[in-house]
Short mmCIF file of C-alpha atoms in Angstrom, two decimals:
data_model
loop_
_atom_site.label_atom_id
_atom_site.label_comp_id
_atom_site.label_asym_id
_atom_site.label_seq_id
_atom_site.Cartn_x
_atom_site.Cartn_y
_atom_site.Cartn_z
CA UNK L 205 0.01 0.02 -0.02
CA UNK L 206 1.34 3.43 -0.97
CA UNK L 207 1.53 5.27 2.39
CA UNK L 208 1.93 8.65 0.61
CA UNK L 209 -1.32 8.10 -1.25
CA UNK L 210 -2.97 6.97 1.95
CA UNK L 211 -2.36 10.35 3.57
CA UNK L 212 -4.20 12.32 0.89
CA UNK L 213 -6.83 14.66 2.30
CA UNK L 214 -10.41 15.16 1.12
CA UNK L 215 -9.27 18.41 -0.50
CA UNK L 216 -6.42 16.68 -2.38
CA UNK L 217 -8.68 13.91 -3.63
CA UNK L 218 -11.18 16.50 -4.82
CA UNK L 219 -8.48 18.47 -6.62
CA UNK L 220 -7.15 15.33 -8.30
CA UNK L 221 -10.62 14.08 -9.22
CA UNK L 222 -11.84 17.43 -10.48
CA UNK L 223 -8.76 17.97 -12.62
CA UNK L 224 -9.73 14.89 -14.52
CA UNK L 225 -13.52 15.24 -14.30
CA UNK L 226 -13.86 18.86 -15.40
CA UNK L 227 -12.03 18.34 -18.70
CA UNK L 228 -15.19 17.19 -20.49
CA UNK L 229 -17.90 18.61 -18.29
CA UNK L 230 -20.27 21.53 -18.92
CA UNK L 231 -19.72 24.72 -16.91
CA UNK L 232 -23.16 24.44 -15.26
CA UNK L 233 -22.30 20.94 -14.00
CA UNK L 234 -18.91 22.16 -12.78
CA UNK L 235 -20.60 24.98 -10.90
CA UNK L 236 -22.89 22.46 -9.23
CA UNK L 237 -19.95 20.29 -8.11
CA UNK L 238 -18.07 23.35 -6.81
CA UNK L 239 -21.06 24.51 -4.84
CA UNK L 240 -21.35 21.01 -3.31
CA UNK L 241 -17.62 21.01 -2.47
CA UNK L 242 -17.87 24.38 -0.80
CA UNK L 243 -20.39 22.94 1.59
CA UNK L 244 -17.90 20.27 2.68
CA UNK L 245 -15.28 22.57 4.24
CA UNK L 246 -15.25 20.64 7.55
CA UNK L 247 -13.78 17.66 5.66
CA UNK L 248 -11.06 19.43 3.64
CA UNK L 249 -8.06 18.52 5.75
CA UNK L 250 -9.25 15.11 6.90
CA UNK L 251 -7.46 12.07 5.46
CA UNK L 252 -9.79 10.64 2.90
CA UNK L 253 -9.18 7.03 3.83
CA UNK L 254 -10.04 7.76 7.49
CA UNK L 255 -13.50 9.21 6.68
CA UNK L 256 -16.53 7.19 7.73
CA UNK L 257 -20.22 7.39 7.02
CA UNK L 258 -20.75 9.53 10.13
CA UNK L 259 -18.32 12.20 8.81
CA UNK L 260 -20.11 12.43 5.46
CA UNK L 261 -23.53 12.36 7.10
CA UNK L 262 -22.45 15.20 9.39
CA UNK L 263 -21.97 17.42 6.33
CA UNK L 264 -25.45 16.63 5.12
CA UNK L 265 -27.01 17.24 8.53
CA UNK L 266 -25.21 20.44 9.45
CA UNK L 267 -24.40 22.33 6.27
CA UNK L 268 -27.78 24.10 6.25
CA UNK L 269 -28.37 23.52 2.52
CA UNK L 270 -31.74 22.63 1.01
CA UNK L 271 -32.52 19.28 -0.59
CA UNK L 272 -31.40 19.94 -4.21
CA UNK L 273 -27.94 20.97 -2.94
CA UNK L 274 -27.81 17.97 -0.61
CA UNK L 275 -28.41 15.76 -3.63
CA UNK L 276 -25.44 17.40 -5.36
CA UNK L 277 -23.29 16.88 -2.30
CA UNK L 278 -24.14 13.20 -2.21
CA UNK L 279 -23.42 12.87 -5.94
CA UNK L 280 -20.03 14.52 -5.30
CA UNK L 281 -19.34 11.99 -2.56
CA UNK L 282 -20.32 9.18 -4.94
CA UNK L 283 -18.01 10.49 -7.65
CA UNK L 284 -15.06 11.02 -5.34
CA UNK L 285 -15.32 7.57 -3.81
CA UNK L 286 -15.59 5.94 -7.21
CA UNK L 287 -12.44 7.77 -8.20
CA UNK L 288 -10.66 6.85 -4.95
CA UNK L 289 -11.64 3.22 -5.15
CA UNK L 290 -10.49 3.01 -8.74
CA UNK L 291 -7.14 4.55 -7.71
CA UNK L 292 -6.70 2.31 -4.63
CA UNK L 293 -6.88 5.33 -2.33
CA UNK L 294 -9.43 3.83 0.02
CA UNK L 295 -10.89 0.41 0.76
CA UNK L 296 -14.59 1.07 1.17
CA UNK L 297 -17.25 3.34 -0.36
CA UNK L 298 -18.99 5.04 2.53
CA UNK L 299 -20.88 7.44 0.26
CA UNK L 300 -23.56 4.90 -0.50
CA UNK L 301 -24.67 4.93 3.13
CA UNK L 302 -25.29 8.68 3.28
CA UNK L 303 -28.96 9.50 3.87
CA UNK L 304 -30.45 12.63 2.36
CA UNK L 305 -34.09 11.41 2.20
CA UNK L 306 -34.81 12.66 5.69
CA UNK L 307 -34.11 16.22 4.48
CA UNK L 308 -36.40 16.05 1.46
CA UNK L 309 -38.82 18.57 3.03
CA UNK L 310 -36.11 20.84 4.44
CA UNK L 311 -36.00 23.47 1.75
CA UNK L 312 -35.77 27.06 3.00
CA UNK L 313 -36.00 28.31 -0.55
CA UNK L 314 -39.03 26.20 -1.37
CA UNK L 315 -41.41 28.12 -3.52
CA UNK L 316 -45.08 27.38 -3.10
CA UNK L 317 -46.87 27.27 -6.43
CA UNK L 318 -49.71 29.75 -6.58
CA UNK L 319 -52.14 29.82 -9.40
CA UNK L 320 -53.23 33.04 -11.01
CA UNK L 321 -56.62 34.15 -9.71
CA UNK L 322 -59.51 34.79 -12.11
CA UNK L 323 -59.04 38.55 -11.49
CA UNK L 324 -55.38 38.29 -12.36
CA UNK L 325 -56.13 36.36 -15.56
CA UNK L 326 -58.70 38.97 -16.48
CA UNK L 327 -56.00 41.61 -16.00
CA UNK L 328 -53.61 39.70 -18.29
CA UNK L 329 -56.31 39.64 -21.04
CA UNK L 330 -56.45 43.43 -20.94
CA UNK L 331 -52.96 43.35 -22.42
CA UNK L 332 -53.61 40.64 -24.98
CA UNK L 333 -52.36 42.84 -27.84
CA UNK L 334 -48.86 42.87 -26.31
CA UNK L 335 -47.05 39.86 -27.74
CA UNK L 336 -45.04 39.34 -24.55
CA UNK L 337 -48.19 39.19 -22.40
CA UNK L 338 -49.45 36.73 -24.99
CA UNK L 339 -46.66 34.35 -23.97
CA UNK L 340 -47.98 34.31 -20.41
CA UNK L 341 -51.50 33.57 -21.71
CA UNK L 342 -50.15 30.85 -24.00
CA UNK L 343 -48.51 29.18 -21.03
CA UNK L 344 -51.67 29.54 -18.90
CA UNK L 345 -54.03 28.07 -21.49
CA UNK L 346 -51.78 25.26 -22.68
CA UNK L 347 -50.20 24.07 -19.40
CA UNK L 348 -46.81 23.55 -21.07
CA UNK L 349 -43.62 24.14 -19.13
CA UNK L 350 -41.69 27.32 -19.80
CA UNK L 351 -38.71 25.48 -21.27
CA UNK L 352 -41.00 23.44 -23.48
CA UNK L 353 -42.48 26.55 -25.11
CA UNK L 354 -39.11 28.28 -25.40
CA UNK L 355 -37.65 25.14 -27.14
CA UNK L 356 -40.72 24.67 -29.34
CA UNK L 357 -39.77 24.61 -33.02
CA UNK L 358 -42.10 25.81 -35.79
CA UNK L 359 -42.04 22.38 -37.40
CA UNK L 360 -43.81 21.10 -34.30
CA UNK L 361 -46.61 23.67 -34.49
CA UNK L 362 -49.63 22.36 -36.38
CA UNK L 363 -51.91 25.30 -36.89
CA UNK L 364 -54.41 23.56 -39.15
CA UNK L 365 -54.76 20.67 -36.69
CA UNK L 366 -54.79 23.01 -33.68
CA UNK L 367 -52.05 21.33 -31.65
CA UNK L 368 -48.41 21.58 -30.81
CA UNK L 369 -46.03 18.65 -30.42
CA UNK L 370 -43.73 18.59 -27.39
CA UNK L 371 -40.70 16.64 -28.48
CA UNK L 372 -38.52 17.17 -25.40
CA UNK L 373 -40.03 17.17 -21.96
CA UNK L 374 -38.87 17.07 -18.34
CA UNK L 375 -40.25 13.57 -17.94
CA UNK L 376 -39.08 12.65 -21.48
CA UNK L 377 -42.60 11.83 -22.63
CA UNK L 378 -43.50 13.25 -26.00
CA UNK L 379 -47.05 14.52 -26.25
CA UNK L 380 -49.52 16.53 -28.29
CA UNK L 381 -50.98 19.63 -26.64
CA UNK L 382 -54.22 21.11 -28.05
CA UNK L 383 -54.15 24.80 -28.95
CA UNK L 384 -56.97 26.44 -27.10
CA UNK L 385 -59.16 28.71 -29.25
CA UNK L 386 -58.40 31.66 -26.97
CA UNK L 387 -54.67 31.53 -27.64
CA UNK L 388 -54.73 30.31 -31.23
CA UNK L 389 -54.33 33.88 -32.66
CA UNK L 390 -51.30 34.45 -30.40
CA UNK L 391 -49.54 31.29 -31.54
CA UNK L 392 -50.41 32.05 -35.16
CA UNK L 393 -49.01 35.59 -34.88
CA UNK L 394 -45.75 34.30 -33.31
CA UNK L 395 -45.52 31.59 -35.98
CA UNK L 396 -45.93 34.07 -38.86
CA UNK L 397 -43.49 36.56 -37.38
CA UNK L 398 -40.77 34.03 -36.77
CA UNK L 399 -37.92 33.96 -39.26
CA UNK L 400 -35.97 31.34 -37.32
CA UNK L 401 -36.77 27.74 -36.53
CA UNK L 402 -38.41 28.51 -33.16
CA UNK L 403 -41.95 29.66 -32.49
CA UNK L 404 -40.99 32.21 -29.85
CA UNK L 405 -38.03 34.42 -30.71
CA UNK L 406 -36.19 37.58 -29.69
CA UNK L 407 -36.30 40.80 -31.65
CA UNK L 408 -33.16 39.57 -33.41
CA UNK L 409 -34.97 36.42 -34.50
CA UNK L 410 -33.07 34.16 -32.11
CA UNK L 411 -34.28 31.54 -29.67
CA UNK L 412 -35.19 32.76 -26.18
CA UNK L 413 -32.95 31.47 -23.48
CA UNK L 414 -34.71 30.96 -20.15
CA UNK L 415 -32.61 33.46 -18.15
CA UNK L 416 -33.00 36.12 -20.84
CA UNK L 417 -36.75 35.62 -21.02
CA UNK L 418 -37.27 35.47 -17.27
CA UNK L 419 -35.11 38.47 -16.40
CA UNK L 420 -35.95 40.75 -19.39
CA UNK L 421 -39.59 39.95 -20.06
CA UNK L 422 -41.39 37.82 -17.47
CA UNK L 423 -40.23 39.60 -14.34
CA UNK L 424 -40.82 43.21 -15.61
CA UNK L 425 -44.25 42.33 -16.96
CA UNK L 426 -45.42 40.52 -13.84
CA UNK L 427 -43.94 43.20 -11.56
CA UNK L 428 -45.70 45.98 -13.50
CA UNK L 429 -49.04 44.38 -12.65
CA UNK L 430 -48.16 44.04 -8.97
CA UNK L 431 -48.24 40.24 -9.15
CA UNK L 432 -45.80 37.74 -7.64
CA UNK L 433 -45.68 34.71 -9.91
CA UNK L 434 -43.12 32.51 -11.64
CA UNK L 435 -43.56 30.83 -15.02
CA UNK L 436 -44.42 27.42 -13.56
CA UNK L 437 -47.43 29.01 -11.87
CA UNK L 438 -49.11 29.15 -15.28
CA UNK L 439 -48.95 25.34 -15.47
CA UNK L 440 -50.42 25.09 -11.98
CA UNK L 441 -53.15 27.54 -13.03
CA UNK L 442 -54.00 25.46 -16.13
CA UNK L 443 -54.29 22.30 -14.08
CA UNK L 444 -56.55 24.09 -11.60
CA UNK L 445 -58.81 25.37 -14.38
CA UNK L 446 -59.05 21.92 -15.90
CA UNK L 447 -59.97 20.48 -12.51
CA UNK L 448 -62.72 23.05 -12.03
CA UNK L 449 -63.99 22.10 -15.55
CA UNK L 450 -64.15 18.47 -14.57
CA UNK L 451 -61.19 17.33 -16.68
CA UNK L 452 -59.04 14.53 -15.24
#
């Protein structure tokens, strides 16, 4: 057994692992790993081979992070132990015993979905001639996720048949979504004004990126009406309206 390798700390293992891992990894994924690593500061100078389940669990239980971040921390543990085992730097994978399930409801940043009220929807309709308010109404009367509509290509918009085809979804299930008569003119207008492959587009005829749309359009429009909603609230609103209408 290489005694020098056996004295490597958590920090040194991370640095060695990340040097190899980050070569072919997206920046967003790297940012997630780094955020998870930052939450593990109490382990930095501990010898990696001396760590036990209790040490790893202590990070989970005391770091004060919400559940999504805890998942990333556990994934980081899994990745580091796989690397260490492969390199004969430790003899047992303790990461698989780490429990994050008990913290599934501990989310200080949890956002409670709130549907738009009838009065708020009526207010949105007053601005139906504004194409950016139209997007909010399209979301509300179709129930599609924000990323689904931003990624929707014109080839998947079937105006004559009155439906759109969702090719890529969060749950990876493709589906047809009927175009409600109320929002049909909005979708038709966006379709005819688009000179790119996407239904919704910027003034420069480029695809909307979520951050750009949320920061530059959604937030200012919603704030100007004195409302406090996020894009996913439109989906929740659609589901609520369907329930009231007796639709399963």
